[in-house]
PDB file of N, CA and C in Angstrom:
ATOM      1  N   UNK A   1     108.643 103.147  98.748  1.00 87.00           N
ATOM      2  CA  UNK A   1     108.692 101.770  99.188  1.00 87.00           C
ATOM      3  C   UNK A   1     109.993 101.147  98.711  1.00 87.00           C
ATOM      4  N   UNK A   2     110.648 100.439  99.599  1.00 88.00           N
ATOM      5  CA  UNK A   2     111.929  99.791  99.352  1.00 88.00           C
ATOM      6  C   UNK A   2     111.645  98.327  99.012  1.00 88.00           C
ATOM      7  N   UNK A   3     111.999  97.891  97.818  1.00 91.00           N
ATOM      8  CA  UNK A   3     111.714  96.534  97.375  1.00 91.00           C
ATOM      9  C   UNK A   3     112.937  95.948  96.682  1.00 91.00           C
ATOM     10  N   UNK A   4     113.401  94.796  97.183  1.00 92.00           N
ATOM     11  CA  UNK A   4     114.548  94.122  96.595  1.00 92.00           C
ATOM     12  C   UNK A   4     114.372  92.610  96.728  1.00 92.00           C
ATOM     13  N   UNK A   5     114.897  91.864  95.777  1.00 95.00           N
ATOM     14  CA  UNK A   5     114.929  90.416  95.879  1.00 95.00           C
ATOM     15  C   UNK A   5     116.150  90.032  96.695  1.00 95.00           C
ATOM     16  N   UNK A   6     115.970  89.110  97.636  1.00 95.00           N
ATOM     17  CA  UNK A   6     117.074  88.703  98.502  1.00 95.00           C
ATOM     18  C   UNK A   6     117.253  87.191  98.470  1.00 95.00           C
ATOM     19  N   UNK A   7     118.404  86.754  98.976  1.00 95.00           N
ATOM     20  CA  UNK A   7     118.696  85.340  99.115  1.00 95.00           C
ATOM     21  C   UNK A   7     119.219  85.109 100.524  1.00 95.00           C
ATOM     22  N   UNK A   8     118.556  84.212 101.235  1.00 94.00           N
ATOM     23  CA  UNK A   8     118.997  83.816 102.575  1.00 94.00           C
ATOM     24  C   UNK A   8     119.240  82.308 102.506  1.00 94.00           C
ATOM     25  N   UNK A   9     120.503  81.921 102.509  1.00 90.00           N
ATOM     26  CA  UNK A   9     120.864  80.548 102.172  1.00 90.00           C
ATOM     27  C   UNK A   9     121.122  79.625 103.358  1.00 90.00           C
ATOM     28  N   UNK A  10     121.098  80.153 104.575  1.00 91.00           N
ATOM     29  CA  UNK A  10     121.395  79.302 105.728  1.00 91.00           C
ATOM     30  C   UNK A  10     120.720  79.852 106.980  1.00 91.00           C
ATOM     31  N   UNK A  11     120.746  79.059 108.043  1.00 92.00           N
ATOM     32  CA  UNK A  11     120.197  79.505 109.315  1.00 92.00           C
ATOM     33  C   UNK A  11     120.974  80.705 109.847  1.00 92.00           C
ATOM     34  N   UNK A  12     122.283  80.682 109.713  1.00 95.00           N
ATOM     35  CA  UNK A  12     123.096  81.819 110.167  1.00 95.00           C
ATOM     36  C   UNK A  12     122.763  83.083 109.389  1.00 95.00           C
ATOM     37  N   UNK A  13     122.542  82.935 108.089  1.00 95.00           N
ATOM     38  CA  UNK A  13     122.170  84.094 107.275  1.00 95.00           C
ATOM     39  C   UNK A  13     120.796  84.621 107.704  1.00 95.00           C
ATOM     40  N   UNK A  14     119.869  83.730 108.007  1.00 95.00           N
ATOM     41  CA  UNK A  14     118.544  84.144 108.470  1.00 95.00           C
ATOM     42  C   UNK A  14     118.655  84.915 109.782  1.00 95.00           C
ATOM     43  N   UNK A  15     119.470  84.420 110.698  1.00 96.00           N
ATOM     44  CA  UNK A  15     119.679  85.125 111.977  1.00 96.00           C
ATOM     45  C   UNK A  15     120.272  86.508 111.744  1.00 96.00           C
ATOM     46  N   UNK A  16     121.270  86.590 110.879  1.00 97.00           N
ATOM     47  CA  UNK A  16     121.907  87.876 110.591  1.00 97.00           C
ATOM     48  C   UNK A  16     120.897  88.845 109.968  1.00 97.00           C
ATOM     49  N   UNK A  17     120.071  88.340 109.049  1.00 96.00           N
ATOM     50  CA  UNK A  17     119.071  89.175 108.400  1.00 96.00           C
ATOM     51  C   UNK A  17     118.063  89.706 109.422  1.00 96.00           C
ATOM     52  N   UNK A  18     117.576  88.847 110.304  1.00 97.00           N
ATOM     53  CA  UNK A  18     116.605  89.272 111.321  1.00 97.00           C
ATOM     54  C   UNK A  18     117.250  90.249 112.301  1.00 97.00           C
ATOM     55  N   UNK A  19     118.529  90.083 112.600  1.00 96.00           N
ATOM     56  CA  UNK A  19     119.218  91.058 113.457  1.00 96.00           C
ATOM     57  C   UNK A  19     119.225  92.444 112.815  1.00 96.00           C
ATOM     58  N   UNK A  20     119.374  92.491 111.508  1.00 95.00           N
ATOM     59  CA  UNK A  20     119.335  93.769 110.799  1.00 95.00           C
ATOM     60  C   UNK A  20     117.935  94.356 110.824  1.00 95.00           C
ATOM     61  N   UNK A  21     116.948  93.544 110.451  1.00 95.00           N
ATOM     62  CA  UNK A  21     115.575  94.075 110.372  1.00 95.00           C
ATOM     63  C   UNK A  21     115.060  94.476 111.756  1.00 95.00           C
ATOM     64  N   UNK A  22     115.531  93.815 112.797  1.00 94.00           N
ATOM     65  CA  UNK A  22     115.079  94.135 114.153  1.00 94.00           C
ATOM     66  C   UNK A  22     115.520  95.525 114.592  1.00 94.00           C
ATOM     67  N   UNK A  23     116.557  96.053 113.995  1.00 91.00           N
ATOM     68  CA  UNK A  23     116.988  97.428 114.293  1.00 91.00           C
ATOM     69  C   UNK A  23     115.925  98.435 113.861  1.00 91.00           C
ATOM     70  N   UNK A  24     115.084  98.024 112.911  1.00 87.00           N
ATOM     71  CA  UNK A  24     114.063  98.900 112.347  1.00 87.00           C
ATOM     72  C   UNK A  24     112.676  98.389 112.752  1.00 87.00           C
ATOM     73  N   UNK A  25     112.497  98.035 114.032  1.00 85.00           N
ATOM     74  CA  UNK A  25     111.255  97.404 114.459  1.00 85.00           C
ATOM     75  C   UNK A  25     110.032  98.308 114.341  1.00 85.00           C
ATOM     76  N   UNK A  26     110.241  99.601 114.189  1.00 88.00           N
ATOM     77  CA  UNK A  26     109.114 100.527 114.024  1.00 88.00           C
ATOM     78  C   UNK A  26     108.687 100.676 112.561  1.00 88.00           C
ATOM     79  N   UNK A  27     109.371  99.983 111.656  1.00 91.00           N
ATOM     80  CA  UNK A  27     109.066 100.075 110.218  1.00 91.00           C
ATOM     81  C   UNK A  27     108.516  98.739 109.741  1.00 91.00           C
ATOM     82  N   UNK A  28     107.431  98.787 109.004  1.00 94.00           N
ATOM     83  CA  UNK A  28     106.831  97.577 108.456  1.00 94.00           C
ATOM     84  C   UNK A  28     107.755  96.986 107.401  1.00 94.00           C
ATOM     85  N   UNK A  29     108.175  95.742 107.626  1.00 95.00           N
ATOM     86  CA  UNK A  29     109.031  95.015 106.684  1.00 95.00           C
ATOM     87  C   UNK A  29     108.462  93.618 106.516  1.00 95.00           C
ATOM     88  N   UNK A  30     108.472  93.145 105.287  1.00 97.00           N
ATOM     89  CA  UNK A  30     107.946  91.808 105.047  1.00 97.00           C
ATOM     90  C   UNK A  30     108.710  91.129 103.917  1.00 97.00           C
ATOM     91  N   UNK A  31     108.595  89.816 103.892  1.00 97.00           N
ATOM     92  CA  UNK A  31     109.145  89.012 102.815  1.00 97.00           C
ATOM     93  C   UNK A  31     107.975  88.381 102.093  1.00 97.00           C
ATOM     94  N   UNK A  32     108.068  88.327 100.769  1.00 96.00           N
ATOM     95  CA  UNK A  32     106.951  87.831  99.971  1.00 96.00           C
ATOM     96  C   UNK A  32     107.445  86.837  98.925  1.00 96.00           C
ATOM     97  N   UNK A  33     106.728  85.715  98.843  1.00 93.00           N
ATOM     98  CA  UNK A  33     106.899  84.750  97.757  1.00 93.00           C
ATOM     99  C   UNK A  33     105.496  84.449  97.262  1.00 93.00           C
ATOM    100  N   UNK A  34     105.279  84.703  95.985  1.00 89.00           N
ATOM    101  CA  UNK A  34     103.954  84.530  95.376  1.00 89.00           C
ATOM    102  C   UNK A  34     102.934  85.356  96.173  1.00 89.00           C
ATOM    103  N   UNK A  35     101.913  84.736  96.732  1.00 90.00           N
ATOM    104  CA  UNK A  35     100.900  85.462  97.491  1.00 90.00           C
ATOM    105  C   UNK A  35     101.108  85.356  99.004  1.00 90.00           C
ATOM    106  N   UNK A  36     102.208  84.790  99.410  1.00 93.00           N
ATOM    107  CA  UNK A  36     102.486  84.539 100.823  1.00 93.00           C
ATOM    108  C   UNK A  36     103.437  85.602 101.353  1.00 93.00           C
ATOM    109  N   UNK A  37     103.033  86.307 102.429  1.00 95.00           N
ATOM    110  CA  UNK A  37     103.859  87.339 103.045  1.00 95.00           C
ATOM    111  C   UNK A  37     104.077  87.031 104.515  1.00 95.00           C
ATOM    112  N   UNK A  38     105.292  87.318 104.996  1.00 96.00           N
ATOM    113  CA  UNK A  38     105.617  87.138 106.417  1.00 96.00           C
ATOM    114  C   UNK A  38     106.337  88.377 106.928  1.00 96.00           C
ATOM    115  N   UNK A  39     106.345  88.511 108.233  1.00 97.00           N
ATOM    116  CA  UNK A  39     107.027  89.600 108.903  1.00 97.00           C
ATOM    117  C   UNK A  39     108.538  89.379 108.801  1.00 97.00           C
ATOM    118  N   UNK A  40     109.272  90.357 108.297  1.00 96.00           N
ATOM    119  CA  UNK A  40     110.720  90.224 108.134  1.00 96.00           C
ATOM    120  C   UNK A  40     111.465  90.392 109.450  1.00 96.00           C
ATOM    121  N   UNK A  41     110.749  90.745 110.520  1.00 97.00           N
ATOM    122  CA  UNK A  41     111.362  90.846 111.847  1.00 97.00           C
ATOM    123  C   UNK A  41     111.317  89.501 112.579  1.00 97.00           C
ATOM    124  N   UNK A  42     110.657  88.520 112.016  1.00 96.00           N
ATOM    125  CA  UNK A  42     110.431  87.243 112.672  1.00 96.00           C
ATOM    126  C   UNK A  42     111.332  86.149 112.091  1.00 96.00           C
ATOM    127  N   UNK A  43     112.116  85.511 112.960  1.00 96.00           N
ATOM    128  CA  UNK A  43     112.991  84.440 112.490  1.00 96.00           C
ATOM    129  C   UNK A  43     112.159  83.273 111.945  1.00 96.00           C
ATOM    130  N   UNK A  44     111.051  82.971 112.568  1.00 95.00           N
ATOM    131  CA  UNK A  44     110.191  81.897 112.085  1.00 95.00           C
ATOM    132  C   UNK A  44     109.614  82.255 110.714  1.00 95.00           C
ATOM    133  N   UNK A  45     109.180  83.495 110.556  1.00 94.00           N
ATOM    134  CA  UNK A  45     108.659  83.936 109.267  1.00 94.00           C
ATOM    135  C   UNK A  45     109.718  83.893 108.179  1.00 94.00           C
ATOM    136  N   UNK A  46     110.904  84.390 108.497  1.00 95.00           N
ATOM    137  CA  UNK A  46     111.999  84.406 107.514  1.00 95.00           C
ATOM    138  C   UNK A  46     112.351  82.983 107.096  1.00 95.00           C
ATOM    139  N   UNK A  47     112.458  82.093 108.058  1.00 93.00           N
ATOM    140  CA  UNK A  47     112.792  80.700 107.724  1.00 93.00           C
ATOM    141  C   UNK A  47     111.693  80.030 106.909  1.00 93.00           C
ATOM    142  N   UNK A  48     110.444  80.433 107.136  1.00 91.00           N
ATOM    143  CA  UNK A  48     109.352  79.782 106.403  1.00 91.00           C
ATOM    144  C   UNK A  48     109.339  80.132 104.919  1.00 91.00           C
ATOM    145  N   UNK A  49     109.889  81.285 104.540  1.00 91.00           N
ATOM    146  CA  UNK A  49     109.889  81.654 103.118  1.00 91.00           C
ATOM    147  C   UNK A  49     111.240  81.473 102.456  1.00 91.00           C
ATOM    148  N   UNK A  50     112.254  81.122 103.214  1.00 85.00           N
ATOM    149  CA  UNK A  50     113.582  80.950 102.622  1.00 85.00           C
ATOM    150  C   UNK A  50     113.992  79.499 102.550  1.00 85.00           C
ATOM    151  N   UNK A  51     113.072  78.598 102.808  1.00 76.00           N
ATOM    152  CA  UNK A  51     113.385  77.175 102.820  1.00 76.00           C
ATOM    153  C   UNK A  51     113.232  76.526 101.440  1.00 76.00           C
ATOM    154  N   UNK A  52     112.782  77.277 100.465  1.00 73.00           N
ATOM    155  CA  UNK A  52     112.560  76.707  99.132  1.00 73.00           C
ATOM    156  C   UNK A  52     113.582  77.176  98.128  1.00 73.00           C
ATOM    157  N   UNK A  53     113.282  76.944  96.880  1.00 73.00           N
ATOM    158  CA  UNK A  53     114.196  77.288  95.796  1.00 73.00           C
ATOM    159  C   UNK A  53     114.060  78.743  95.346  1.00 73.00           C
ATOM    160  N   UNK A  54     112.938  79.377  95.695  1.00 87.00           N
ATOM    161  CA  UNK A  54     112.713  80.757  95.245  1.00 87.00           C
ATOM    162  C   UNK A  54     113.351  81.757  96.196  1.00 87.00           C
ATOM    163  N   UNK A  55     113.723  82.913  95.641  1.00 93.00           N
ATOM    164  CA  UNK A  55     114.225  84.008  96.452  1.00 93.00           C
ATOM    165  C   UNK A  55     113.074  84.942  96.779  1.00 93.00           C
ATOM    166  N   UNK A  56     112.890  85.272  98.065  1.00 95.00           N
ATOM    167  CA  UNK A  56     111.777  86.143  98.435  1.00 95.00           C
ATOM    168  C   UNK A  56     112.043  87.598  98.064  1.00 95.00           C
ATOM    169  N   UNK A  57     110.966  88.327  97.959  1.00 96.00           N
ATOM    170  CA  UNK A  57     111.009  89.767  97.742  1.00 96.00           C
ATOM    171  C   UNK A  57     110.949  90.434  99.111  1.00 96.00           C
ATOM    172  N   UNK A  58     111.912  91.304  99.393  1.00 95.00           N
ATOM    173  CA  UNK A  58     111.941  92.058 100.650  1.00 95.00           C
ATOM    174  C   UNK A  58     111.257  93.389 100.396  1.00 95.00           C
ATOM    175  N   UNK A  59     110.273  93.700 101.227  1.00 95.00           N
ATOM    176  CA  UNK A  59     109.504  94.936 101.067  1.00 95.00           C
ATOM    177  C   UNK A  59     109.535  95.688 102.390  1.00 95.00           C
ATOM    178  N   UNK A  60     109.926  96.951 102.362  1.00 93.00           N
ATOM    179  CA  UNK A  60     109.964  97.786 103.555  1.00 93.00           C
ATOM    180  C   UNK A  60     109.310  99.127 103.254  1.00 93.00           C
ATOM    181  N   UNK A  61     108.592  99.632 104.213  1.00 91.00           N
ATOM    182  CA  UNK A  61     107.944 100.936 104.055  1.00 91.00           C
ATOM    183  C   UNK A  61     108.951 102.060 104.315  1.00 91.00           C
ATOM    184  N   UNK A  62     109.903 102.148 103.410  1.00 85.00           N
ATOM    185  CA  UNK A  62     110.949 103.160 103.420  1.00 85.00           C
ATOM    186  C   UNK A  62     111.119 103.682 102.004  1.00 85.00           C
ATOM    187  N   UNK A  63     111.729 104.847 101.842  1.00 78.00           N
ATOM    188  CA  UNK A  63     112.030 105.300 100.479  1.00 78.00           C
ATOM    189  C   UNK A  63     112.922 104.290  99.761  1.00 78.00           C
ATOM    190  N   UNK A  64     112.741 104.136  98.473  1.00 73.00           N
ATOM    191  CA  UNK A  64     113.478 103.164  97.678  1.00 73.00           C
ATOM    192  C   UNK A  64     114.991 103.407  97.694  1.00 73.00           C
ATOM    193  N   UNK A  65     115.392 104.624  97.955  1.00 74.00           N
ATOM    194  CA  UNK A  65     116.816 104.961  97.936  1.00 74.00           C
ATOM    195  C   UNK A  65     117.418 105.062  99.343  1.00 74.00           C
ATOM    196  N   UNK A  66     116.835 104.391 100.322  1.00 77.00           N
ATOM    197  CA  UNK A  66     117.340 104.425 101.690  1.00 77.00           C
ATOM    198  C   UNK A  66     118.695 103.716 101.731  1.00 77.00           C
ATOM    199  N   UNK A  67     119.781 104.483 101.762  1.00 85.00           N
ATOM    200  CA  UNK A  67     121.120 103.932 101.662  1.00 85.00           C
ATOM    201  C   UNK A  67     121.557 103.179 102.920  1.00 85.00           C
ATOM    202  N   UNK A  68     121.048 103.583 104.078  1.00 87.00           N
ATOM    203  CA  UNK A  68     121.438 102.905 105.319  1.00 87.00           C
ATOM    204  C   UNK A  68     120.976 101.463 105.282  1.00 87.00           C
ATOM    205  N   UNK A  69     119.707 101.251 105.007  1.00 85.00           N
ATOM    206  CA  UNK A  69     119.176  99.884 104.939  1.00 85.00           C
ATOM    207  C   UNK A  69     119.804  99.122 103.775  1.00 85.00           C
ATOM    208  N   UNK A  70     119.950  99.749 102.633  1.00 85.00           N
ATOM    209  CA  UNK A  70     120.538  99.096 101.473  1.00 85.00           C
ATOM    210  C   UNK A  70     121.947  98.573 101.784  1.00 85.00           C
ATOM    211  N   UNK A  71     122.749  99.372 102.461  1.00 92.00           N
ATOM    212  CA  UNK A  71     124.101  98.946 102.829  1.00 92.00           C
ATOM    213  C   UNK A  71     124.086  97.775 103.798  1.00 92.00           C
ATOM    214  N   UNK A  72     123.123  97.758 104.708  1.00 93.00           N
ATOM    215  CA  UNK A  72     123.061  96.678 105.688  1.00 93.00           C
ATOM    216  C   UNK A  72     122.619  95.362 105.074  1.00 93.00           C
ATOM    217  N   UNK A  73     121.698  95.403 104.119  1.00 93.00           N
ATOM    218  CA  UNK A  73     121.199  94.153 103.538  1.00 93.00           C
ATOM    219  C   UNK A  73     121.953  93.759 102.262  1.00 93.00           C
ATOM    220  N   UNK A  74     122.957  94.517 101.906  1.00 94.00           N
ATOM    221  CA  UNK A  74     123.717  94.250 100.673  1.00 94.00           C
ATOM    222  C   UNK A  74     124.194  92.791 100.551  1.00 94.00           C
ATOM    223  N   UNK A  75     124.647  92.140 101.615  1.00 95.00           N
ATOM    224  CA  UNK A  75     125.078  90.745 101.468  1.00 95.00           C
ATOM    225  C   UNK A  75     123.953  89.779 101.054  1.00 95.00           C
ATOM    226  N   UNK A  76     122.712  90.190 101.220  1.00 96.00           N
ATOM    227  CA  UNK A  76     121.576  89.325 100.919  1.00 96.00           C
ATOM    228  C   UNK A  76     120.942  89.600  99.550  1.00 96.00           C
ATOM    229  N   UNK A  77     121.359  90.671  98.903  1.00 94.00           N
ATOM    230  CA  UNK A  77     120.752  91.052  97.639  1.00 94.00           C
ATOM    231  C   UNK A  77     121.117  90.077  96.519  1.00 94.00           C
ATOM    232  N   UNK A  78     120.154  89.822  95.655  1.00 91.00           N
ATOM    233  CA  UNK A  78     120.370  88.923  94.508  1.00 91.00           C
ATOM    234  C   UNK A  78     120.843  89.745  93.338  1.00 91.00           C
TER     235      UNK A  78
END
């Protein structure tokens, strides 16, 4: 399982993040803050958890060392 804390600071960043996750639409990806989880492929979901002061946890059903995904989301990592 691939798990990293991310920061999405603007609407443009949210769009860019969803464009990345949409490339992997066959893989379960979610963002989590506390007990609230949303689909990381959804712009509405991403915006709903990135509108506060906390940084969400990005969770993907991929190996933790998946370098392709890690390189793509590197600008969002905390």
